[in-house]
Amino acid sequence: LDEAKSMVKQYAYHMKRAVDDDNLREALKNASLMLGELRTIALAPREYYELYIAASDELTYLKSFFGDKSRHGRSCMELYELVQHAGNILPRLYLLITVGATYVESEEGRARDVLMDLVEMTRGVQQPIHGLFLRAYLAQMSKALLPDKGSRYEGKGGSIDDAVEFLLQNFTEMNKLWVRMQHVGPASGRTRREGERQELRDLVGKNLLAIAQLDGVDLDLYRERVLPRILEQVVNCKDELAQPYLLDVLIQVFPDEYHLATFTEVFATLTMLRPSVRVGSILNALLGRLLTYAEETPKAKVEFEAANVFPKSFECCRAVIEAHDDVPAKEIIGMYAALMAFAKKLQITDAGTLDDILLALAESLESKVPIVDADAVKQLTVLLTDPLETCDVSKVLTLNSFPKVMELLEHTSKREIALGIVQTLVKNRSTLTSTAQVNVLYKFIDCVIRAPEEENAAIASGSFIEDKQTAARLAEEQTIVARVVHLFKAPGDDYEIQLQMLNQAYDILMAGGPRRMRYTFPALVFAGIALGRDIVLAERAVSTPPSGDKAVSEDTEVPADANAEDEKTAAISFTTPMEVKSPGLKKSLHFVHKAITALTEIAERHEKALKLYLEAAQLAAVANLESIAYEFFERAFTLYEESITDTKKQVTLLFIIIGTLHKVNVFDAESRESLVHKTTGYSARLLKKPDQCVGAYTCAHLFWTDTVKDSASVASCLKKSVKIANAVRDTFGGNASHRIEALGLYVGILNKYLYFYDKSPEGCTAVAVDTLQALVDMINSELVSVTETRGDAVNALREVEQSYANTLAHIRQQKHKQEDGTADRYSALVV
């Protein structure tokens, strides 16, 4: 390349010297020698392009010389004949094009005659690279010489028809040369030649751009002459690289309204392309241009309907797939995705159309099953979830084709799409309003509800082994599935329909087996509790006068409800249970009981089931359903005794039981005493002494509620906790670690004493100021005894000291509080 460029510069120097001396013969001689360097076949297309640029730039100097007749004394006609005596055809034709441009500019020759003569004479060069660049030079030099509409060459120099014919002929010959490159050389160099052709393709495409830029090319001329010639060349070249490129250029360079008027011709051509051509991307590009036109033109929708654009696009997809048996699944999905987007933009979103598209897709993919290509699966996921984004969920759930498309996928891909469907519904806050919709949706996502057959077989044979990764994936998957029940919303708050939907979900989710029920049934239970809450709130709203007291307790606790965003903010008071007349509440509580029982007996999630029993007990208590509330507590206690063996879980759950029982005030004295007795017994039977201590003083709350005021029992619980803390302190002779642990218990007991001391205005006599003072003094004394603590126990001591400091700060604050005589009560306490 460097040597060739050096020779071009050398000959160009002598050519310019000759031009400066007005020596025509020497100028032509050196120009011919310079252009002779372009005859090389040793350069790759990229390198040849650099050489071509170097040589063609020098020809501009010579062209200006040709245009000045006073310097060389020859007419353009004479020059046109003279340069044809050059020895080699390639330099001869470059010179001939250069002179021809001057010939037309001078208007000595008619543009039509000169240009058609040049385009015919360039047929003499058939070496692909040489011919492509020669014709590129011809197109470049003739760009401003075409007899276009409004051009100075129009009329005598020809018409727009001549300009179009010239460009079409040049395009046709360039495309033939470009295609021929693929077949020149050994088969082993095929990949290299494809790369070289990719580098040269713009030389061919520029001819179509030049046609599109002609002012005289209107729709009629485009439809009658331009498009048929281009499509003919596309089909006849039978080249898998040229066909998609030329169609892409055609789609991009001509106006949108032209495509709207001629899209049927392009569609027909798509069925005649080579099997390996990616027809989907071409169809996407054409539909994309039509969509752009639809967005930018107000009257486009009417035009589209008149031209039957969508039905014909649909038929094109089917025809293309039928014409080529080996169209990849990814291409098929891409075509129908483009069609779906097209329908969406045209607002054609009726269920019938969507169903037809998906059904056609399923039929087209039947021979491709199972679809495992990651990109194809991703495209299919978007295609199936897109209707959920844009259409009402009730419409989508009527599509019979949905499950048929999903059946084409292997299990992993089905799972991804099923989860995508649920996530889309949740994100859009869609609602399911009937049992039919619930049934259809669960059919759509059946692959993530039921366990695969091989899993069931492995579990039955005892050979099933679940690693951490599999368990984590299942948990994530089923957590998404569980959200479906929160989409249930019966029309008009019809609780019977809501309950029917929940029962249907119960039956379907039971088929998932224990592994899946662990994650899906808690959500089902909460949906049942939410239904019961809605019933209670509805009756309470009816029975409460508008001017009534709407204040709610600070202790109000509301279970999570997925539909709460659609409801008024409301709260339930546990202090004053209210009888609910609606039979729907008992039915919902029965459903909750059934679902929790399945959760513990089949899925064996005992801890979660216990918490849910307590949650349901609160709801039953609010509605004054004492026997049902007692049943839920009884079930919770049974689980605590028989199934909860972990010490830490026992402690945590005990506090939850105490908190729930403290709120519930529906029981008669006998029932409540039985439950409280059980609870205090659980506290006493905790394994560790510190846990027993905390449990004892926490149980004190059970004896001081809104309806129960038993100071003696409160005092008994507090004294018992002090006794246990003393036992902890004296363990192993009262070593430092046990004394610090006991100190923490003492501070906790002191806080509880203060809580009940503050209840004195309500009549609580469980705590006297002398008792508080004794406890404070004992803590101060114990702190002094452990001041020399070293090692790991220091951190524990610091935490106790900080907690105690906060307690003392509270006491000092109370000393200055005048409300309810608080300052007077605390005045005798010295800290």
Tab-separated table of C-alpha atoms in Angstrom, residues 46 70 163 199 214 226 247 255 321 328 333 363 381 401 439 453 531 645 680 705 715 743 773 791 799:
chain	number	residue	atom	x	y	z
A	46	ARG	CA	-9.761	-1.326	3.261
A	70	SER	CA	-8.287	28.176	-23.199
A	163	ALA	CA	-31.804	9.995	-13.806
A	199	GLU	CA	-16.713	-3.296	4.477
A	214	LEU	CA	-34.056	12.893	-6.086
A	226	VAL	CA	-37.974	2.107	-8.601
A	247	LEU	CA	-33.953	-4.430	2.012
A	255	PRO	CA	-40.205	7.906	3.111
A	321	ILE	CA	-42.543	-19.005	8.139
A	328	PRO	CA	-34.856	-20.130	13.858
A	333	ILE	CA	-40.597	-14.923	18.057
A	363	GLU	CA	-48.246	-23.282	15.640
A	381	THR	CA	-41.064	-13.840	28.112
A	401	SER	CA	-53.301	-19.627	23.369
A	439	ASN	CA	-58.441	-20.832	37.813
A	453	GLU	CA	-42.748	-35.636	38.265
A	531	LEU	CA	-61.132	-10.891	54.407
A	645	THR	CA	-38.246	-27.658	70.894
A	680	THR	CA	-47.179	-18.672	83.208
A	705	THR	CA	-55.101	-5.191	81.122
A	715	ALA	CA	-46.699	-8.303	92.484
A	743	LEU	CA	-27.449	-7.031	86.900
A	773	GLN	CA	-35.793	2.189	96.364
A	791	GLY	CA	-11.783	-9.471	79.904
A	799	GLU	CA	-24.309	-2.463	78.088
